[in-house]
Coordinates of C-alpha atoms in Angstrom, one line a residue:
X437 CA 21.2 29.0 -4.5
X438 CA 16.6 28.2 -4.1
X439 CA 16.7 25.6 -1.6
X440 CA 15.5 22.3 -3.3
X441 CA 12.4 20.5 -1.2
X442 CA 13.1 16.8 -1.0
X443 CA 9.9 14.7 -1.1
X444 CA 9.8 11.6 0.8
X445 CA 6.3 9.6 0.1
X446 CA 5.7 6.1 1.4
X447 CA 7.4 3.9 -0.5
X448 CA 4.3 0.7 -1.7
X449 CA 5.7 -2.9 -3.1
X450 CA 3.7 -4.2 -5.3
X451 CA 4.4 -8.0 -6.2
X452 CA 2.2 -9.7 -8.9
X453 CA 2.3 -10.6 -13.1
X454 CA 2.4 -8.2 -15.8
X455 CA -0.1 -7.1 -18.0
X456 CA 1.4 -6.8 -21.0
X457 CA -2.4 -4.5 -21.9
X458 CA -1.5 -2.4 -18.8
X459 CA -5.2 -2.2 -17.4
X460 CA -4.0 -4.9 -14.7
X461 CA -1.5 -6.4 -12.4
X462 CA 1.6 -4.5 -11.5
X463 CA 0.5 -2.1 -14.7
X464 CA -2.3 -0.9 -12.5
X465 CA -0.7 -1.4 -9.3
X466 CA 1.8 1.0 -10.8
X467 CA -0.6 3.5 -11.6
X468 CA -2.9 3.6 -8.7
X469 CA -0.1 3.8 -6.2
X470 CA 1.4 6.6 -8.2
X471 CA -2.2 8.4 -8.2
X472 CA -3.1 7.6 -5.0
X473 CA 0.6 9.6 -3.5
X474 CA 2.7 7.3 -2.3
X475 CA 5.5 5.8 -4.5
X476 CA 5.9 2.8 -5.7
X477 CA 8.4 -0.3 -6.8
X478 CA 7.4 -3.5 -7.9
X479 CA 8.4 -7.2 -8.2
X480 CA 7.1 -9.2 -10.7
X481 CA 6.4 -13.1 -10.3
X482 CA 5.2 -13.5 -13.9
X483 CA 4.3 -12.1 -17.6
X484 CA 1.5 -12.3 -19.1
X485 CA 0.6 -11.8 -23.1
X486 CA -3.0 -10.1 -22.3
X487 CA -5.0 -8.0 -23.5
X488 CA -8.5 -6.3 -23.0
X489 CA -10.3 -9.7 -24.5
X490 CA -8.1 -12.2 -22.2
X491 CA -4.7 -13.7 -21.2
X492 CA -3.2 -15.7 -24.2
X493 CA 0.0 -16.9 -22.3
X494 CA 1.4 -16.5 -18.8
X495 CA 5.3 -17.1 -18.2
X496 CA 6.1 -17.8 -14.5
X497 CA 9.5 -15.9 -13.2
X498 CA 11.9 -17.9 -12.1
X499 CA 12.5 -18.3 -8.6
X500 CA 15.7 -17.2 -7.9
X501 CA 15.5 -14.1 -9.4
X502 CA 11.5 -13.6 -8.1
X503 CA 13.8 -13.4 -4.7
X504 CA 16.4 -11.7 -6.1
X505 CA 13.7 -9.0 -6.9
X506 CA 12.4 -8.3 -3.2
X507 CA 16.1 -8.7 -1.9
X508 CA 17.3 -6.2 -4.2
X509 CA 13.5 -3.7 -2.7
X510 CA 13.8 -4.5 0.7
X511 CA 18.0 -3.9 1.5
X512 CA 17.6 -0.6 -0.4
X513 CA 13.8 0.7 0.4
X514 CA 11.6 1.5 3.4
X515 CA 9.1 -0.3 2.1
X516 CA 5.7 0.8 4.4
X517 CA 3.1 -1.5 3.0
X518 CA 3.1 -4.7 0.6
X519 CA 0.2 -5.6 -2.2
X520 CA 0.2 -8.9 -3.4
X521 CA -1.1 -9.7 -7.0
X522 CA -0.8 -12.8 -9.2
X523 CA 1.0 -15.6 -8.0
X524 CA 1.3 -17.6 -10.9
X525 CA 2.3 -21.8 -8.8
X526 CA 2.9 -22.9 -5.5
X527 CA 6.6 -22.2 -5.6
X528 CA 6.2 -18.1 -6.2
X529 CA 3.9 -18.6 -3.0
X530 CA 6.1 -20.1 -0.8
X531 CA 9.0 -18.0 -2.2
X532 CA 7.2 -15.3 -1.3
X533 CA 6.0 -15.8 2.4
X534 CA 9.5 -16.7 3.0
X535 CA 10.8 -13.4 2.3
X536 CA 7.8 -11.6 3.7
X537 CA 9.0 -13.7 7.0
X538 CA 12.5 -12.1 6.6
X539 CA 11.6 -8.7 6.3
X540 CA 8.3 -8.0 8.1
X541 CA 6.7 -5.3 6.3
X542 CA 4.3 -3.2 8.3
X543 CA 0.9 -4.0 6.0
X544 CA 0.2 -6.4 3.6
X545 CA -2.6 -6.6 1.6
X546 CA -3.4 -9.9 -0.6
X547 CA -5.6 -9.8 -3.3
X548 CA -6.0 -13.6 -4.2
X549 CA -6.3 -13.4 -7.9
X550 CA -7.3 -16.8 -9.7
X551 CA -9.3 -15.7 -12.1
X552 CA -9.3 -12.4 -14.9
X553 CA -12.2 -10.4 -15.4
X554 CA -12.3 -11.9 -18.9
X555 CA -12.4 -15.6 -17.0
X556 CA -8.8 -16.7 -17.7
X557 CA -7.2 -18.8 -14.8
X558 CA -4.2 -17.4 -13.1
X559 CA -4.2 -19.7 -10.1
X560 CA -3.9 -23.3 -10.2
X561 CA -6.3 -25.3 -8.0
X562 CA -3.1 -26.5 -5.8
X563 CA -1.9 -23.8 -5.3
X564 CA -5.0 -22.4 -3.4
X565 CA -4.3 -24.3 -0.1
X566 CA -0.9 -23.2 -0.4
X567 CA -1.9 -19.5 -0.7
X568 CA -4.3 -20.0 2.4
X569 CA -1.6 -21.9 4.5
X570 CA 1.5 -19.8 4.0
X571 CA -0.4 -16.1 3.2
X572 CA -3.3 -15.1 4.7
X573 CA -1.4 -15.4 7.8
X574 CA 0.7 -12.8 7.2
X575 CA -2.3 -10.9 5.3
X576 CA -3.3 -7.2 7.0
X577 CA -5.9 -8.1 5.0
X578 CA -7.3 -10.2 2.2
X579 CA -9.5 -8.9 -0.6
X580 CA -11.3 -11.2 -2.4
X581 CA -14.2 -11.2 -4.8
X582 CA -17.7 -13.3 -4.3
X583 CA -16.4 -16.2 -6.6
X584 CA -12.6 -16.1 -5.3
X585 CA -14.4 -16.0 -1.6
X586 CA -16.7 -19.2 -2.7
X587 CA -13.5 -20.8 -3.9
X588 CA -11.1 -20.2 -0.5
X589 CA -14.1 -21.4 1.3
X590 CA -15.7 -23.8 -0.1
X591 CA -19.5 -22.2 0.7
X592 CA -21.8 -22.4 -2.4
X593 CA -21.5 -18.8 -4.6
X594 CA -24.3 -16.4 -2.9
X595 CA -26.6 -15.0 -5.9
X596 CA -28.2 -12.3 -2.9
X597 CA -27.0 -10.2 -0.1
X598 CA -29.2 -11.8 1.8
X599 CA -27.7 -15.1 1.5
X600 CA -24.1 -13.8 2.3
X601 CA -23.8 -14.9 6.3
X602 CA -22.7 -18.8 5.3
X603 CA -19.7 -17.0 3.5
X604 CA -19.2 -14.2 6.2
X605 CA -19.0 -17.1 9.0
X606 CA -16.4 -18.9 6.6
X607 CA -14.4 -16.3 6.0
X608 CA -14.3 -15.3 9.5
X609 CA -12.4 -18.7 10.4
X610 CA -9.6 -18.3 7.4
X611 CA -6.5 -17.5 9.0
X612 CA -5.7 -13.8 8.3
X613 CA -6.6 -10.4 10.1
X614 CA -9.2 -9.4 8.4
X615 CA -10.9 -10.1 4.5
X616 CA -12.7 -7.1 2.4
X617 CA -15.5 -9.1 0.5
X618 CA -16.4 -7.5 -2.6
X619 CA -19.8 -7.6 -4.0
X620 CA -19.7 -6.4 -7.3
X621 CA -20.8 -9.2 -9.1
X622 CA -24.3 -8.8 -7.3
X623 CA -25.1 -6.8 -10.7
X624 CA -29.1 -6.8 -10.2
X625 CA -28.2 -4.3 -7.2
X626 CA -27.7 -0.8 -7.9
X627 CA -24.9 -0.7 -5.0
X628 CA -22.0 -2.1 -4.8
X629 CA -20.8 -2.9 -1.9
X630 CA -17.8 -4.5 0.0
X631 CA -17.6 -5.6 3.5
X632 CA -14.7 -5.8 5.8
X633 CA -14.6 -8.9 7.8
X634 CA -12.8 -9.5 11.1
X635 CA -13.0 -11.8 13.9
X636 CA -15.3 -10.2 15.8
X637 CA -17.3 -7.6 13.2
X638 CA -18.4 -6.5 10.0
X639 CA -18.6 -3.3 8.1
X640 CA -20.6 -2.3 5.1
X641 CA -18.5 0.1 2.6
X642 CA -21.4 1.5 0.2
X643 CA -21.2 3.1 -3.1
X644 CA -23.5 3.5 -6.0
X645 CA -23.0 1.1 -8.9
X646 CA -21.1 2.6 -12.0
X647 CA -22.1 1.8 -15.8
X648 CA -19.3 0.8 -17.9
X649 CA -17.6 -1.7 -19.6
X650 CA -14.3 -0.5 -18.8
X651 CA -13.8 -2.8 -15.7
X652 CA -10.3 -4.4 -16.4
X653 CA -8.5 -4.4 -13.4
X654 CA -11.0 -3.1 -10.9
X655 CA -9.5 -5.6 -7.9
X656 CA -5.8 -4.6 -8.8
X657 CA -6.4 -0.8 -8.8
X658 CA -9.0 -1.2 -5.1
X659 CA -6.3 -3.7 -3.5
X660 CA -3.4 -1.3 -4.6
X661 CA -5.1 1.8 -3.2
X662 CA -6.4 0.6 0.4
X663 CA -2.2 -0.3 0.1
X664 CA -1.0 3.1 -1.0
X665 CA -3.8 4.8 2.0
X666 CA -2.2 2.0 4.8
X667 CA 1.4 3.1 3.9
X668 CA 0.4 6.6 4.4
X669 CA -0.9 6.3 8.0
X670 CA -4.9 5.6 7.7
X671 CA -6.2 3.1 9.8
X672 CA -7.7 -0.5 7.5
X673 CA -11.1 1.0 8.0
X674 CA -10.6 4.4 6.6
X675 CA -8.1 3.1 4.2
X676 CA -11.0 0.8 2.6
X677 CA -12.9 4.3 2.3
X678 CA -10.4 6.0 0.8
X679 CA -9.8 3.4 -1.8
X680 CA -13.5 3.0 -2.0
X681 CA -13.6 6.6 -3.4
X682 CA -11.0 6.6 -6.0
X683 CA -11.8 3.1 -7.3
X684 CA -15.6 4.9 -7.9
X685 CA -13.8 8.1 -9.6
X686 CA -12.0 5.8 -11.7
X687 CA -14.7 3.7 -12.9
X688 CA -17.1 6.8 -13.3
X689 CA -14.2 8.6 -15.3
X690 CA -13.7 5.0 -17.1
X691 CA -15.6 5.4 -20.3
X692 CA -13.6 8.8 -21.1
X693 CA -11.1 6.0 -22.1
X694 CA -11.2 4.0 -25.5
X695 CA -8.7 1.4 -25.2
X696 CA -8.6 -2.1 -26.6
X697 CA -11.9 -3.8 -28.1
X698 CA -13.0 -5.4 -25.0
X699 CA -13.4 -4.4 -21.5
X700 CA -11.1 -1.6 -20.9
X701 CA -9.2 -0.2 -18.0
X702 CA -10.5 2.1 -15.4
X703 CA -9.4 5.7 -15.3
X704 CA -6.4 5.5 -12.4
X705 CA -5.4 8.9 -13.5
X706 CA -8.6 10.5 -13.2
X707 CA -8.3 13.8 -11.6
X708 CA -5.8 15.1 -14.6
X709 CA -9.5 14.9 -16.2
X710 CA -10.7 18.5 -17.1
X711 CA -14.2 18.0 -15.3
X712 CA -14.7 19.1 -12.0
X713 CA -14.7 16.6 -9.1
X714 CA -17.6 18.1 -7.7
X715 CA -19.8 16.9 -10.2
X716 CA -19.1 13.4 -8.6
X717 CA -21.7 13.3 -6.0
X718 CA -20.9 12.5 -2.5
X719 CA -21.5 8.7 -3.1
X720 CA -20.1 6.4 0.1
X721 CA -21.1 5.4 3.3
X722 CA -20.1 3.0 5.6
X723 CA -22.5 0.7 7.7
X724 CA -22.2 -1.4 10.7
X725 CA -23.8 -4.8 10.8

């Protein structure tokens, strides 16, 4: 009888909405967990009817069964690292960080999603504080973008890099571990970069700015990544690398896709692509300030 290999990768939770387009939320989640090497499982707090011109309708989950869903993961699964997505109201929030409470997974990484690329609103403004208060202080690390960070905040949105440290010095006070900062709506740049945020330092993540439309779901696919490369072992820093890389390779791979009639998804499956990697140049670097 061949002796059957057993494969045991680290299992990822993913808990955020549905995109019924599947460029986004736990769609993308899905994918980039599954690309990235580590496995993944899901709970969903809501559905949305969306597509790749906007969200039409979004239908909350009900509690109970919300918790019924990361009872059901976390009795069976050795869950090694937890991204969180959409939450759609207050309740899913606190729902949420109660269970989170109960069953202490190793990393969790919060992406604070209010608003779609297309400008739909997935957050309510009261839920915000709530997000903030029960959360980020259980966050490994939050990851939001320039006008989610203006929002938690409260610091005017920055139109340069060089009128980011009011917003640095905020976000330093917010209660979680650390918060990655992305900068891609500074579009006059031809960088874009991110910057991880801690108490006591910040680093520059650098890579150069791709061309496309196809940007739907850019923050779930990075978020789920630096989640997949945590559960896997790498330290937050070279995690944020890591996912830095294969969110570029997506979005540089992006326009071999032609889905929908608006902005599309990123490539999460990329490397099945029949051009060589190694016409990617070598396109990150990571700076200290």
């Amino acid at each position: 009888m061949p002796t059957t290999s057993l494969s045991s990768p680290p299992i990822v939770l993913t808990i955020a909405g549905s995109d019924s387009g599947g460029g986004a939320g736990i769609q993308a989640d899905i994918k980039t967990i599954s690309a990235t090497g580590s496995y993944a499982c899901s709970a969903i707090t809501a559905i949305t009817s969306q597509n790749t011109l906007g969200v039409s309708a979004i239908l909350p989950i009900p509690i109970k069964h919300i918790e019924s869903q990361l009872d059901a993961i976390f009795c069976d699964l050795n869950v090694a690292a937890v991204k969180i997505g959409m939450l759609a109201d207050s309740q899913i929030i606190h729902a949420v960080a109660d269970k989170l409470r109960q069953y202490h997974p190793p990393f969790v990484v919060l992406d604070p999603v209010m608003v779609a690329t297309s400008g739909d609103v997935l957050l309510q403004n009261e839920a915000i504080n709530h997000l903030k208060q029960y959360l980020f202080p259980l966050a490994t690390v939050i990851t939001p973008n320039l006008p989610e960070a203006a929002v938690l905040t409260g610091v005017p949105l920055p139109k340069h890099e060089s009128e980011l440290s009011q917003l640095v010095d905020a976000l330093q006070q917010l209660a979680c571990q650390a918060a990655l900062l992305k900068g891609g709506h500074f579009t006059q740049s031809p960088h874009s970069n991110d910057w991880l945020i801690t108490k006591q330092q910040v680093h520059c993540f650098s890579a150069d700015r791709i061309q496309t439309s196809n940007t739907h779901g850019t923050g779930c696919t990075l978020s789920s990544a630096i989640t997949s490369y945590l559960a896997q072992g790498q330290p937050l820093e070279q995690a944020i690398h890591s996912a830095k890389h294969y969110i570029s390779q997506a979005l540089f791979y992006a326009d071999q896709l032609h889905v929908g009639q608006g902005h599309g998804p990123v490539h999460h499956f990329y490397e099945a692509n029949p051009t060589p990697l190694s016409s990617i140049p070598s396109i990150l670097e990571k700076k200290k300030r």
